[in-house]
PDB file of C-alpha atoms in Angstrom:
ATOM      1  CA  MET A  15     -35.704  22.128  60.681  1.00 66.00           C
ATOM      2  CA  SER A  16     -34.677  24.219  58.177  1.00 68.00           C
ATOM      3  CA  ALA A  17     -36.019  27.715  56.836  1.00 65.00           C
ATOM      4  CA  THR A  18     -35.764  26.567  53.435  1.00 72.00           C
ATOM      5  CA  LEU A  19     -38.505  23.991  54.526  1.00 76.00           C
ATOM      6  CA  LYS A  20     -40.728  25.855  56.761  1.00 78.00           C
ATOM      7  CA  THR A  21     -41.011  27.996  53.774  1.00 81.00           C
ATOM      8  CA  ARG A  22     -42.200  25.648  51.766  1.00 86.00           C
ATOM      9  CA  LEU A  23     -45.001  24.092  54.113  1.00 90.00           C
ATOM     10  CA  ALA A  24     -46.098  27.127  54.581  1.00 90.00           C
ATOM     11  CA  ALA A  25     -46.434  28.195  51.378  1.00 92.00           C
ATOM     12  CA  LYS A  26     -47.743  24.622  50.807  1.00 95.00           C
ATOM     13  CA  ASN A  27     -50.510  24.804  53.638  1.00 96.00           C
ATOM     14  CA  THR A  28     -50.974  28.421  52.263  1.00 96.00           C
ATOM     15  CA  ILE A  29     -52.071  26.367  48.670  1.00 97.00           C
ATOM     16  CA  GLN A  30     -54.542  23.698  50.386  1.00 97.00           C
ATOM     17  CA  GLU A  31     -56.180  26.332  52.301  1.00 98.00           C
ATOM     18  CA  LEU A  32     -56.740  28.314  49.037  1.00 98.00           C
ATOM     19  CA  LEU A  33     -57.537  24.925  47.091  1.00 97.00           C
ATOM     20  CA  GLN A  34     -60.773  24.152  49.346  1.00 97.00           C
ATOM     21  CA  ARG A  35     -61.774  26.832  50.045  1.00 97.00           C
ATOM     22  CA  LEU A  36     -62.327  28.084  46.225  1.00 97.00           C
ATOM     23  CA  LEU A  37     -63.264  24.300  46.147  1.00 97.00           C
ATOM     24  CA  ARG A  38     -66.850  24.916  48.540  1.00 96.00           C
ATOM     25  CA  ARG A  39     -68.242  27.369  45.893  1.00 95.00           C
ATOM     26  CA  PRO A  40     -70.833  26.771  43.959  1.00 93.00           C
ATOM     27  CA  ALA A  41     -70.895  26.691  40.165  1.00 90.00           C
ATOM     28  CA  PRO A  42     -67.574  27.962  39.408  1.00 92.00           C
ATOM     29  CA  SER A  43     -67.179  29.000  36.404  1.00 94.00           C
ATOM     30  CA  VAL A  44     -63.787  27.708  33.553  1.00 94.00           C
ATOM     31  CA  GLU A  45     -61.716  29.342  35.269  1.00 95.00           C
ATOM     32  CA  LEU A  46     -62.059  29.100  38.956  1.00 96.00           C
ATOM     33  CA  LEU A  47     -62.423  25.196  37.464  1.00 96.00           C
ATOM     34  CA  ASP A  48     -58.253  26.039  35.787  1.00 95.00           C
ATOM     35  CA  ILE A  49     -57.182  27.796  39.028  1.00 96.00           C
ATOM     36  CA  ILE A  50     -58.401  24.752  41.144  1.00 97.00           C
ATOM     37  CA  ASP A  51     -56.655  22.574  38.702  1.00 96.00           C
ATOM     38  CA  VAL A  52     -53.657  24.262  38.473  1.00 96.00           C
ATOM     39  CA  LEU A  53     -53.182  24.897  42.644  1.00 97.00           C
ATOM     40  CA  THR A  54     -53.663  21.591  42.662  1.00 97.00           C
ATOM     41  CA  GLU A  55     -51.170  20.791  40.509  1.00 95.00           C
ATOM     42  CA  ILE A  56     -48.891  23.101  42.540  1.00 95.00           C
ATOM     43  CA  ASN A  57     -50.564  20.890  45.631  1.00 95.00           C
ATOM     44  CA  GLN A  58     -48.989  17.348  44.232  1.00 94.00           C
ATOM     45  CA  LYS A  59     -45.428  19.058  43.392  1.00 93.00           C
ATOM     46  CA  ILE A  60     -44.494  21.786  46.002  1.00 93.00           C
ATOM     47  CA  ASP A  61     -42.225  18.953  48.326  1.00 91.00           C
ATOM     48  CA  THR A  62     -40.358  17.806  45.060  1.00 91.00           C
ATOM     49  CA  THR A  63     -39.059  21.084  43.173  1.00 89.00           C
ATOM     50  CA  ASN A  64     -36.159  22.733  43.545  1.00 86.00           C
ATOM     51  CA  GLU A  65     -37.391  25.625  43.193  1.00 85.00           C
ATOM     52  CA  PRO A  66     -40.638  26.292  45.147  1.00 88.00           C
ATOM     53  CA  ALA A  67     -40.889  30.006  45.352  1.00 87.00           C
ATOM     54  CA  VAL A  68     -40.170  30.308  41.528  1.00 87.00           C
ATOM     55  CA  MET A  69     -43.486  27.912  41.002  1.00 90.00           C
ATOM     56  CA  VAL A  70     -45.006  30.052  43.866  1.00 92.00           C
ATOM     57  CA  THR A  71     -44.422  32.627  41.561  1.00 90.00           C
ATOM     58  CA  HIS A  72     -45.939  31.669  38.548  1.00 91.00           C
ATOM     59  CA  LEU A  73     -48.738  29.989  40.206  1.00 94.00           C
ATOM     60  CA  VAL A  74     -49.065  33.549  41.780  1.00 94.00           C
ATOM     61  CA  ALA A  75     -49.098  34.871  38.151  1.00 92.00           C
ATOM     62  CA  TYR A  76     -51.684  32.770  36.797  1.00 93.00           C
ATOM     63  CA  ILE A  77     -54.297  32.863  39.412  1.00 95.00           C
ATOM     64  CA  ARG A  78     -53.927  36.688  38.363  1.00 93.00           C
ATOM     65  CA  CYS A  79     -54.106  36.602  34.978  1.00 91.00           C
ATOM     66  CA  THR A  80     -56.472  34.386  35.247  1.00 93.00           C
ATOM     67  CA  ALA A  81     -58.692  35.774  37.767  1.00 93.00           C
ATOM     68  CA  SER A  82     -58.264  39.160  35.361  1.00 89.00           C
ATOM     69  CA  GLY A  83     -59.154  38.086  31.893  1.00 84.00           C
ATOM     70  CA  SER A  84     -62.885  36.502  33.408  1.00 86.00           C
ATOM     71  CA  GLN A  85     -65.080  36.983  36.790  1.00 84.00           C
ATOM     72  CA  VAL A  86     -63.441  35.309  39.320  1.00 92.00           C
ATOM     73  CA  VAL A  87     -63.823  37.289  41.841  1.00 94.00           C
ATOM     74  CA  PHE A  88     -62.240  37.127  45.550  1.00 96.00           C
ATOM     75  CA  ASN A  89     -63.358  37.568  49.036  1.00 96.00           C
ATOM     76  CA  ARG A  90     -61.216  39.040  51.460  1.00 97.00           C
ATOM     77  CA  ASP A  91     -60.053  35.803  53.233  1.00 97.00           C
ATOM     78  CA  GLU A  92     -58.882  33.903  49.388  1.00 97.00           C
ATOM     79  CA  LEU A  93     -57.319  37.476  48.946  1.00 96.00           C
ATOM     80  CA  SER A  94     -55.304  37.665  52.205  1.00 97.00           C
ATOM     81  CA  LEU A  95     -53.777  33.893  50.666  1.00 97.00           C
ATOM     82  CA  ILE A  96     -52.900  34.612  47.556  1.00 96.00           C
ATOM     83  CA  THR A  97     -50.967  38.169  49.215  1.00 95.00           C
ATOM     84  CA  GLN A  98     -49.070  35.331  51.897  1.00 94.00           C
ATOM     85  CA  LEU A  99     -48.140  33.458  48.118  1.00 94.00           C
ATOM     86  CA  SER A 100     -47.333  35.990  46.784  1.00 92.00           C
ATOM     87  CA  GLU A 101     -44.610  37.699  49.374  1.00 89.00           C
ATOM     88  CA  PHE A 102     -43.455  33.792  49.642  1.00 84.00           C
ATOM     89  CA  GLY A 103     -43.234  33.894  45.688  1.00 72.00           C
ATOM     90  CA  HIS A 104     -41.353  37.008  46.594  1.00 72.00           C
ATOM     91  CA  LEU A 105     -37.929  35.370  47.055  1.00 62.00           C
ATOM     92  CA  ALA A 106     -37.849  33.882  43.288  1.00 51.00           C
ATOM     93  CA  SER A 107     -38.334  37.560  41.757  1.00 52.00           C
ATOM     94  CA  GLN A 108     -34.929  38.091  43.511  1.00 54.00           C
ATOM     95  CA  VAL A 109     -32.953  34.748  41.803  1.00 48.00           C
ATOM     96  CA  ASN A 110     -35.069  34.398  38.568  1.00 48.00           C
ATOM     97  CA  GLN A 111     -36.461  36.749  36.024  1.00 50.00           C
ATOM     98  CA  ASP A 112     -37.743  34.099  34.249  1.00 51.00           C
ATOM     99  CA  ARG A 113     -40.843  35.764  31.861  1.00 51.00           C
ATOM    100  CA  THR A 114     -43.644  32.599  30.836  1.00 55.00           C
ATOM    101  CA  ASP A 115     -47.129  33.162  29.474  1.00 56.00           C
ATOM    102  CA  SER A 116     -48.631  33.899  32.744  1.00 59.00           C
ATOM    103  CA  ALA A 117     -51.868  32.744  31.114  1.00 65.00           C
ATOM    104  CA  ASP A 118     -50.491  29.102  30.495  1.00 73.00           C
ATOM    105  CA  LYS A 119     -51.942  27.057  32.250  1.00 75.00           C
ATOM    106  CA  ALA A 120     -48.836  23.780  31.070  1.00 75.00           C
ATOM    107  CA  GLN A 121     -46.954  25.097  32.243  1.00 73.00           C
ATOM    108  CA  PHE A 122     -47.733  23.672  35.692  1.00 73.00           C
ATOM    109  CA  TYR A 123     -47.468  20.119  33.103  1.00 78.00           C
ATOM    110  CA  GLY A 124     -44.385  18.270  32.854  1.00 72.00           C
ATOM    111  CA  CYS A 125     -44.594  16.974  28.597  1.00 67.00           C
ATOM    112  CA  PHE A 126     -45.860  14.264  29.373  1.00 70.00           C
ATOM    113  CA  GLU A 127     -48.886  15.009  31.817  1.00 77.00           C
ATOM    114  CA  ALA A 128     -52.526  15.473  31.190  1.00 79.00           C
ATOM    115  CA  ILE A 129     -53.530  18.787  30.907  1.00 77.00           C
ATOM    116  CA  PRO A 130     -57.341  19.059  32.391  1.00 82.00           C
ATOM    117  CA  ARG A 131     -59.366  20.750  29.590  1.00 75.00           C
ATOM    118  CA  HIS A 132     -63.108  22.646  30.650  1.00 80.00           C
TER     119      HIS A 132
END
């Protein structure tokens, strides 16, 4: 198994674990629902993207931006998972300095895909 495939699988497992933890929260806010939507979308696409590290970098930026602009607070375990994703995504920062709007949920959806709104 290649190192890239191992890293992709590790990122996917981390995304799934974070997603499951967030889904267990009672009465999620709109912002948390948006984060859950994006995690679900990335979980579905990470196996087929050519640039998983870039995708994860954008994911982490989106999570941080959305959480900081709202009342979403992560516990220690959730923060640890986000940090793991950040470390995986750090690979992308060495290759690609792409700057997107971190707060735009649409960056994770194709032009013909419906974007969930809450």
